[in-house]
Amino acid sequence: MQNEPLYISMRKYLLEIIEQNKHTPDFKLPSENQLALRFNASRISAKNAILSLEKDGLIYRKQGKGTFIAPKASEFELLKADKQNPMICFIVPGVGGKFIGKILEGLQTFTLEHHLNLSIMVTGGDQKIEEEMIRVATQNNCKGLIIYPVDNNVYNKEILKLSLNNFPVVLVDRYLTGLDLSYVACDHFTAAYNGTKYLIDNGHTHIGFLSQDPHSVSSVLERSNGYQKALLDHIGSFDTNLQLTIDHTDPDFLETVYTYLQDNPSLTALITTSIGYGLNLVPYLQQKGIHIPEDLTLMLFDNEFEGYLPLLSFKPIIIDQNPYEIGLKVGEVLYRLLYRNPKPKKILLKESILY
């Protein structure tokens, strides 16, 4: 490629050497000075080329001795990976929310560091559009897909086709039962379990759980199971009346939740499982004279109120799924599928409870 940055040319040169010698233990590579002289460039460019390969785990440096090929290099198809910047596509319901926005930030960080071109395709939560976008992406030279599935456990035929054809694809946040595909998410079961246990440890015994239909989305089902298991383990039972299923977009959402609270006066804490619940619910409850946290402790999956906290009279407890880390890990898993090992891999990350 003409006019490409010098450090990229140096990186490619080093990759050729690594590819030819990757099975030779501790093979020594040219130094920064030698690279700079060969390309008539500064040592800064040479250093950047070496650092990029070190970050990829392909080389290692010994103080005072030089730069060497790492054992990991033998597992990669190096020249295939670096001949061009392949296109990968992130198919997602929307990009306006904080959670998906943070995932995208992490993914963009990874793709920039690993010379991948990233295209974003928005489905609007419509499964037919999701199906069409998968078709368009695969027909237009997309080398790998990252899919944040719509809220439906019935997957579309294009995702099934990807699985059958062993196309490089990573699912984000929720899995699709019966498909052997790579998957990266927070450990939903453990996150809900730990969140519920935190409330129990702080004196709550009547804890509500507010969610959409658990059987429509795998992530919500796992959270529901984690909530129930924590109550069984630490209280000995759970009351099914304290688990309310309703989508926050339902026209009767606010009135239904208020009636639920009135019908369960012993309830002292409420876990909400998705973005949108807290933002809709809190102002309405305060209008009704229900104060947080004095009357009701609120625990949210993800911080819907990020950016609004200085304006709030309370601080909600947050189960943070660490979406930026999810984005980084998604990029890593797809990169592995493209250049190292096509076998699907499932990764669950740990949550953080912020209070």
Tab-separated table of C-alpha atoms in Angstrom:
chain	number	residue	atom	x	y	z
A	1	MET	CA	0.000	0.000	0.000
A	2	GLN	CA	1.385	3.417	-0.941
A	3	ASN	CA	1.792	6.166	1.660
A	4	GLU	CA	1.059	3.835	4.583
A	5	PRO	CA	2.598	4.828	7.932
A	6	LEU	CA	6.206	3.721	8.300
A	7	TYR	CA	5.487	1.761	11.461
A	8	ILE	CA	2.954	-0.334	9.500
A	9	SER	CA	5.601	-1.117	6.858
A	10	MET	CA	8.016	-2.054	9.632
A	11	ARG	CA	5.359	-4.225	11.301
A	12	LYS	CA	4.776	-6.111	8.042
A	13	TYR	CA	8.497	-6.608	7.586
A	14	LEU	CA	8.800	-8.027	11.099
A	15	LEU	CA	5.755	-10.247	10.537
A	16	GLU	CA	7.444	-11.793	7.494
A	17	ILE	CA	10.480	-12.614	9.634
A	18	ILE	CA	8.266	-14.000	12.410
A	19	GLU	CA	6.260	-16.122	9.941
A	20	GLN	CA	9.458	-17.631	8.514
A	21	ASN	CA	10.982	-18.344	11.942
A	22	LYS	CA	8.016	-18.767	14.312
A	23	HIS	CA	8.863	-22.411	14.991
A	24	THR	CA	12.435	-21.551	15.994
A	25	PRO	CA	12.592	-21.091	19.787
A	26	ASP	CA	13.803	-17.652	20.941
A	27	PHE	CA	14.572	-16.370	17.446
A	28	LYS	CA	16.059	-12.874	17.750
A	29	LEU	CA	14.510	-10.030	15.717
A	30	PRO	CA	16.137	-6.808	14.434
A	31	SER	CA	16.589	-4.055	17.008
A	32	GLU	CA	14.920	-0.629	16.918
A	33	ASN	CA	18.147	0.870	15.533
A	34	GLN	CA	18.440	-1.762	12.805
A	35	LEU	CA	14.797	-1.238	11.785
A	36	ALA	CA	15.189	2.534	11.720
A	37	LEU	CA	18.302	2.278	9.506
A	38	ARG	CA	16.675	-0.202	7.115
A	39	PHE	CA	13.619	2.032	6.570
A	40	ASN	CA	15.481	5.354	6.859
A	41	ALA	CA	13.087	6.287	9.631
A	42	SER	CA	13.093	7.439	13.240
A	43	ARG	CA	13.437	5.102	16.214
A	44	ILE	CA	9.949	6.210	17.310
A	45	SER	CA	8.418	4.516	14.244
A	46	ALA	CA	10.489	1.391	14.890
A	47	LYS	CA	9.456	1.374	18.528
A	48	ASN	CA	5.760	1.669	17.605
A	49	ALA	CA	6.033	-1.288	15.234
A	50	ILE	CA	7.657	-3.429	17.929
A	51	LEU	CA	5.178	-2.330	20.596
A	52	SER	CA	2.216	-3.248	18.387
A	53	LEU	CA	3.558	-6.786	17.955
A	54	GLU	CA	4.383	-7.041	21.650
A	55	LYS	CA	0.796	-6.014	22.488
A	56	ASP	CA	-0.424	-8.825	20.212
A	57	GLY	CA	1.709	-11.274	22.181
A	58	LEU	CA	3.812	-12.223	19.145
A	59	ILE	CA	7.148	-11.033	20.505
A	60	TYR	CA	8.812	-10.390	23.854
A	61	ARG	CA	11.768	-8.278	24.921
A	62	LYS	CA	14.635	-8.993	27.309
A	63	GLN	CA	16.363	-6.032	28.901
A	64	GLY	CA	19.798	-5.607	27.346
A	65	LYS	CA	19.472	-8.712	25.147
A	66	GLY	CA	16.980	-7.857	22.403
A	67	THR	CA	13.573	-8.729	20.961
A	68	PHE	CA	12.520	-12.346	20.380
A	69	ILE	CA	9.653	-14.313	18.799
A	70	ALA	CA	7.146	-15.449	21.412
A	71	PRO	CA	5.949	-19.087	21.510
A	72	LYS	CA	2.372	-17.835	20.899
A	73	ALA	CA	3.373	-16.717	17.385
A	74	SER	CA	3.398	-20.314	16.146
A	75	GLU	CA	-0.372	-20.504	16.670
A	76	PHE	CA	-1.234	-17.660	14.260
A	77	GLU	CA	-1.520	-17.310	10.496
A	78	LEU	CA	0.388	-14.066	10.662
A	79	LEU	CA	0.619	-12.910	7.069
A	80	LYS	CA	-3.014	-13.718	6.404
A	81	ALA	CA	-3.930	-11.571	9.383
A	82	ASP	CA	-1.880	-8.569	8.306
A	83	LYS	CA	-2.079	-8.476	4.500
A	84	GLN	CA	-5.172	-6.304	4.686
A	85	ASN	CA	-7.443	-4.728	7.223
A	86	PRO	CA	-10.463	-7.045	7.108
A	87	MET	CA	-13.984	-5.737	7.599
A	88	ILE	CA	-15.965	-6.963	10.586
A	89	CYS	CA	-19.555	-5.976	11.349
A	90	PHE	CA	-21.312	-5.298	14.652
A	91	ILE	CA	-25.057	-5.925	14.281
A	92	VAL	CA	-26.870	-4.329	17.192
A	93	PRO	CA	-30.442	-3.299	18.151
A	94	GLY	CA	-29.388	0.337	18.746
A	95	VAL	CA	-26.446	2.486	19.794
A	96	GLY	CA	-28.163	5.087	21.990
A	97	GLY	CA	-27.970	3.256	25.324
A	98	LYS	CA	-25.066	3.500	27.761
A	99	PHE	CA	-24.554	-0.266	27.933
A	100	ILE	CA	-24.202	-0.877	24.204
A	101	GLY	CA	-22.269	2.386	23.851
A	102	LYS	CA	-19.625	1.150	26.309
A	103	ILE	CA	-19.424	-2.225	24.538
A	104	LEU	CA	-18.836	-0.342	21.292
A	105	GLU	CA	-16.081	1.750	22.891
A	106	GLY	CA	-14.246	-1.382	23.992
A	107	LEU	CA	-14.690	-3.024	20.601
A	108	GLN	CA	-13.446	0.077	18.783
A	109	THR	CA	-10.351	0.158	20.992
A	110	PHE	CA	-9.575	-3.441	20.055
A	111	THR	CA	-10.219	-3.018	16.318
A	112	LEU	CA	-8.024	0.081	16.098
A	113	GLU	CA	-5.151	-1.676	17.841
A	114	HIS	CA	-5.471	-4.763	15.640
A	115	HIS	CA	-6.033	-3.065	12.277
A	116	LEU	CA	-9.618	-4.235	11.737
A	117	ASN	CA	-12.223	-2.145	9.936
A	118	LEU	CA	-15.475	-1.968	11.891
A	119	SER	CA	-18.940	-1.416	10.452
A	120	ILE	CA	-21.994	-0.817	12.680
A	121	MET	CA	-25.405	-2.067	11.522
A	122	VAL	CA	-28.520	-1.159	13.569
A	123	THR	CA	-31.573	-3.435	13.578
A	124	GLY	CA	-33.893	-1.346	15.746
A	125	GLY	CA	-34.725	-4.565	17.607
A	126	ASP	CA	-36.485	-6.009	14.546
A	127	GLN	CA	-35.611	-9.637	13.838
A	128	LYS	CA	-36.415	-9.397	10.119
A	129	ILE	CA	-34.043	-6.448	9.779
A	130	GLU	CA	-31.442	-8.398	11.763
A	131	GLU	CA	-31.776	-11.277	9.310
A	132	GLU	CA	-31.418	-8.981	6.303
A	133	MET	CA	-28.359	-7.242	7.761
A	134	ILE	CA	-26.611	-10.557	8.353
A	135	ARG	CA	-27.284	-11.436	4.723
A	136	VAL	CA	-26.002	-8.068	3.473
A	137	ALA	CA	-22.869	-8.229	5.632
A	138	THR	CA	-21.856	-11.705	4.495
A	139	GLN	CA	-22.482	-10.804	0.854
A	140	ASN	CA	-20.314	-7.699	1.079
A	141	ASN	CA	-16.966	-9.119	2.130
A	142	CYS	CA	-17.507	-8.956	5.885
A	143	LYS	CA	-14.997	-11.428	7.345
A	144	GLY	CA	-16.553	-11.763	10.799
A	145	LEU	CA	-19.752	-10.823	12.633
A	146	ILE	CA	-20.541	-9.651	16.138
A	147	ILE	CA	-24.254	-9.912	16.873
A	148	TYR	CA	-26.186	-8.482	19.807
A	149	PRO	CA	-29.368	-10.521	19.206
A	150	VAL	CA	-32.828	-8.986	19.352
A	151	ASP	CA	-35.045	-9.914	22.316
A	152	ASN	CA	-36.226	-13.238	21.010
A	153	ASN	CA	-34.975	-16.732	21.831
A	154	VAL	CA	-36.218	-17.921	18.425
A	155	TYR	CA	-33.223	-17.195	16.229
A	156	ASN	CA	-33.520	-16.309	12.552
A	157	LYS	CA	-32.452	-18.620	9.737
A	158	GLU	CA	-29.448	-16.479	8.796
A	159	ILE	CA	-27.886	-17.016	12.240
A	160	LEU	CA	-28.522	-20.742	11.871
A	161	LYS	CA	-26.792	-20.624	8.492
A	162	LEU	CA	-23.768	-18.869	10.042
A	163	SER	CA	-23.507	-21.637	12.629
A	164	LEU	CA	-23.798	-24.454	10.075
A	165	ASN	CA	-21.173	-22.834	7.820
A	166	ASN	CA	-18.729	-22.179	10.697
A	167	PHE	CA	-18.657	-18.476	9.825
A	168	PRO	CA	-16.695	-16.414	12.387
A	169	VAL	CA	-19.396	-14.952	14.638
A	170	VAL	CA	-19.592	-13.854	18.275
A	171	LEU	CA	-22.841	-13.289	20.161
A	172	VAL	CA	-22.936	-10.509	22.749
A	173	ASP	CA	-24.861	-10.474	26.059
A	174	ARG	CA	-27.199	-13.373	25.284
A	175	TYR	CA	-26.825	-16.807	23.718
A	176	LEU	CA	-29.189	-18.651	21.403
A	177	THR	CA	-30.067	-22.133	22.643
A	178	GLY	CA	-28.983	-24.962	20.364
A	179	LEU	CA	-26.365	-23.019	18.391
A	180	ASP	CA	-22.664	-23.696	18.864
A	181	LEU	CA	-21.471	-20.094	18.553
A	182	SER	CA	-18.957	-17.997	20.463
A	183	TYR	CA	-20.536	-15.906	23.182
A	184	VAL	CA	-19.295	-13.105	25.443
A	185	ALA	CA	-21.334	-11.664	28.309
A	186	CYS	CA	-21.426	-10.823	31.957
A	187	ASP	CA	-22.201	-13.909	34.031
A	188	HIS	CA	-25.896	-13.023	34.392
A	189	PHE	CA	-26.728	-15.784	36.883
A	190	THR	CA	-23.851	-14.954	39.217
A	191	ALA	CA	-24.419	-11.200	38.907
A	192	ALA	CA	-28.062	-11.521	39.991
A	193	TYR	CA	-27.128	-14.011	42.699
A	194	ASN	CA	-24.472	-11.696	44.132
A	195	GLY	CA	-26.747	-8.664	43.883
A	196	THR	CA	-29.542	-10.444	45.724
A	197	LYS	CA	-27.122	-11.713	48.356
A	198	TYR	CA	-25.803	-8.180	48.852
A	199	LEU	CA	-29.345	-7.011	49.635
A	200	ILE	CA	-29.904	-9.958	51.994
A	201	ASP	CA	-26.623	-9.216	53.786
A	202	ASN	CA	-27.892	-5.661	54.279
A	203	GLY	CA	-31.044	-6.788	56.039
A	204	HIS	CA	-33.549	-7.227	53.200
A	205	THR	CA	-35.670	-10.384	53.210
A	206	HIS	CA	-38.506	-9.310	50.897
A	207	ILE	CA	-36.827	-8.498	47.598
A	208	GLY	CA	-38.738	-7.890	44.373
A	209	PHE	CA	-37.558	-8.702	40.863
A	210	LEU	CA	-38.814	-6.642	37.913
A	211	SER	CA	-38.101	-7.819	34.371
A	212	GLN	CA	-39.409	-8.577	30.924
A	213	ASP	CA	-40.472	-12.156	30.182
A	214	PRO	CA	-37.505	-14.329	31.299
A	215	HIS	CA	-38.294	-16.890	28.618
A	216	SER	CA	-37.895	-14.379	25.793
A	217	VAL	CA	-34.232	-13.503	26.490
A	218	SER	CA	-31.545	-15.850	27.845
A	219	SER	CA	-29.860	-13.092	29.870
A	220	VAL	CA	-33.064	-12.270	31.763
A	221	LEU	CA	-33.780	-15.951	32.426
A	222	GLU	CA	-30.299	-16.409	33.920
A	223	ARG	CA	-30.767	-13.338	36.126
A	224	SER	CA	-34.140	-14.624	37.288
A	225	ASN	CA	-32.575	-17.988	38.161
A	226	GLY	CA	-29.733	-16.283	40.046
A	227	TYR	CA	-32.187	-14.165	42.054
A	228	GLN	CA	-34.280	-17.204	42.998
A	229	LYS	CA	-31.235	-19.309	43.910
A	230	ALA	CA	-29.836	-16.620	46.234
A	231	LEU	CA	-33.166	-16.400	48.068
A	232	LEU	CA	-33.357	-20.179	48.401
A	233	ASP	CA	-29.757	-20.415	49.639
A	234	HIS	CA	-29.858	-17.565	52.142
A	235	ILE	CA	-33.524	-17.195	53.171
A	236	GLY	CA	-34.857	-20.669	52.419
A	237	SER	CA	-37.637	-19.717	50.015
A	238	PHE	CA	-38.784	-17.143	47.504
A	239	ASP	CA	-42.225	-15.659	46.988
A	240	THR	CA	-43.342	-15.851	43.352
A	241	ASN	CA	-45.624	-12.868	43.985
A	242	LEU	CA	-42.534	-10.684	44.379
A	243	GLN	CA	-41.401	-11.393	40.808
A	244	LEU	CA	-43.174	-9.105	38.317
A	245	THR	CA	-42.887	-9.628	34.561
A	246	ILE	CA	-43.612	-6.564	32.424
A	247	ASP	CA	-41.697	-4.650	29.753
A	248	HIS	CA	-40.942	-1.015	30.556
A	249	THR	CA	-42.406	-0.045	27.159
A	250	ASP	CA	-45.824	-1.457	28.124
A	251	PRO	CA	-48.396	1.405	28.223
A	252	ASP	CA	-49.546	0.201	31.655
A	253	PHE	CA	-46.014	-0.222	33.034
A	254	LEU	CA	-46.101	2.478	35.720
A	255	GLU	CA	-49.573	1.710	36.999
A	256	THR	CA	-48.846	-2.032	37.041
A	257	VAL	CA	-45.666	-1.588	39.074
A	258	TYR	CA	-47.399	0.756	41.519
A	259	THR	CA	-50.219	-1.770	42.036
A	260	TYR	CA	-47.610	-4.497	42.540
A	261	LEU	CA	-45.914	-2.427	45.256
A	262	GLN	CA	-49.234	-1.718	46.928
A	263	ASP	CA	-50.085	-5.432	46.884
A	264	ASN	CA	-46.714	-6.300	48.473
A	265	PRO	CA	-46.252	-3.837	51.352
A	266	SER	CA	-43.554	-6.014	52.965
A	267	LEU	CA	-41.233	-5.488	49.987
A	268	THR	CA	-38.185	-3.363	50.928
A	269	ALA	CA	-35.895	-3.776	47.877
A	270	LEU	CA	-36.403	-4.085	44.131
A	271	ILE	CA	-34.022	-5.394	41.458
A	272	THR	CA	-34.649	-4.190	37.897
A	273	THR	CA	-32.984	-6.119	35.103
A	274	SER	CA	-32.854	-3.892	32.046
A	275	ILE	CA	-32.103	-0.361	30.896
A	276	GLY	CA	-35.253	1.768	30.938
A	277	TYR	CA	-36.915	0.498	34.085
A	278	GLY	CA	-35.288	2.880	36.544
A	279	LEU	CA	-35.537	6.014	34.393
A	280	ASN	CA	-39.268	5.463	33.926
A	281	LEU	CA	-40.022	4.240	37.414
A	282	VAL	CA	-38.187	6.558	39.800
A	283	PRO	CA	-39.953	9.877	38.984
A	284	TYR	CA	-43.343	8.166	39.074
A	285	LEU	CA	-42.720	6.508	42.452
A	286	GLN	CA	-41.517	9.781	43.936
A	287	GLN	CA	-44.725	11.447	42.734
A	288	LYS	CA	-46.647	8.708	44.537
A	289	GLY	CA	-44.800	9.413	47.769
A	290	ILE	CA	-42.518	6.347	47.655
A	291	HIS	CA	-39.021	7.540	48.551
A	292	ILE	CA	-35.788	5.833	47.530
A	293	PRO	CA	-33.987	4.428	49.464
A	294	GLU	CA	-36.012	5.236	52.622
A	295	ASP	CA	-39.110	3.291	51.516
A	296	LEU	CA	-37.586	1.134	48.804
A	297	THR	CA	-33.988	0.208	47.967
A	298	LEU	CA	-33.452	0.149	44.204
A	299	MET	CA	-30.856	-2.078	42.527
A	300	LEU	CA	-30.286	-1.645	38.775
A	301	PHE	CA	-28.499	-3.720	36.177
A	302	ASP	CA	-26.241	-1.050	34.635
A	303	ASN	CA	-26.221	2.598	35.531
A	304	GLU	CA	-29.139	4.164	33.682
A	305	PHE	CA	-28.601	7.310	35.695
A	306	GLU	CA	-24.987	7.864	34.655
A	307	GLY	CA	-24.741	11.556	33.867
A	308	TYR	CA	-27.793	12.338	36.001
A	309	LEU	CA	-26.390	11.320	39.402
A	310	PRO	CA	-25.661	14.900	40.560
A	311	LEU	CA	-29.347	15.692	39.990
A	312	LEU	CA	-30.662	12.761	42.020
A	313	SER	CA	-31.632	12.889	45.668
A	314	PHE	CA	-30.494	9.262	46.054
A	315	LYS	CA	-27.824	6.909	44.774
A	316	PRO	CA	-29.071	3.605	43.312
A	317	ILE	CA	-27.143	0.377	43.816
A	318	ILE	CA	-25.692	-0.706	40.471
A	319	ILE	CA	-24.853	-4.162	39.142
A	320	ASP	CA	-22.224	-3.082	36.620
A	321	GLN	CA	-21.646	-5.640	33.863
A	322	ASN	CA	-18.395	-3.888	32.819
A	323	PRO	CA	-19.494	-3.407	29.200
A	324	TYR	CA	-16.203	-1.844	28.075
A	325	GLU	CA	-14.429	-5.069	29.055
A	326	ILE	CA	-17.115	-7.045	27.217
A	327	GLY	CA	-16.328	-5.035	24.066
A	328	LEU	CA	-12.606	-5.709	24.351
A	329	LYS	CA	-13.198	-9.414	24.931
A	330	VAL	CA	-15.634	-9.664	21.999
A	331	GLY	CA	-12.947	-8.261	19.701
A	332	GLU	CA	-10.389	-10.691	21.093
A	333	VAL	CA	-12.658	-13.711	20.569
A	334	LEU	CA	-13.522	-12.734	16.985
A	335	TYR	CA	-9.834	-12.116	16.216
A	336	ARG	CA	-9.105	-15.606	17.540
A	337	LEU	CA	-11.794	-17.087	15.286
A	338	LEU	CA	-10.406	-15.264	12.263
A	339	TYR	CA	-6.711	-16.041	12.670
A	340	ARG	CA	-6.039	-18.613	15.322
A	341	ASN	CA	-8.668	-21.167	16.257
A	342	PRO	CA	-12.116	-21.474	14.623
A	343	LYS	CA	-13.555	-23.422	17.567
A	344	PRO	CA	-16.348	-21.452	19.313
A	345	LYS	CA	-15.515	-20.043	22.734
A	346	LYS	CA	-17.840	-18.901	25.526
A	347	ILE	CA	-16.621	-16.269	27.984
A	348	LEU	CA	-18.449	-14.995	31.070
A	349	LEU	CA	-17.123	-11.884	32.811
A	350	LYS	CA	-17.566	-10.880	36.442
A	351	GLU	CA	-19.853	-8.053	37.502
A	352	SER	CA	-19.091	-5.222	39.920
A	353	ILE	CA	-21.589	-4.050	42.538
A	354	LEU	CA	-21.441	-0.286	42.988
A	355	TYR	CA	-23.092	1.275	46.009
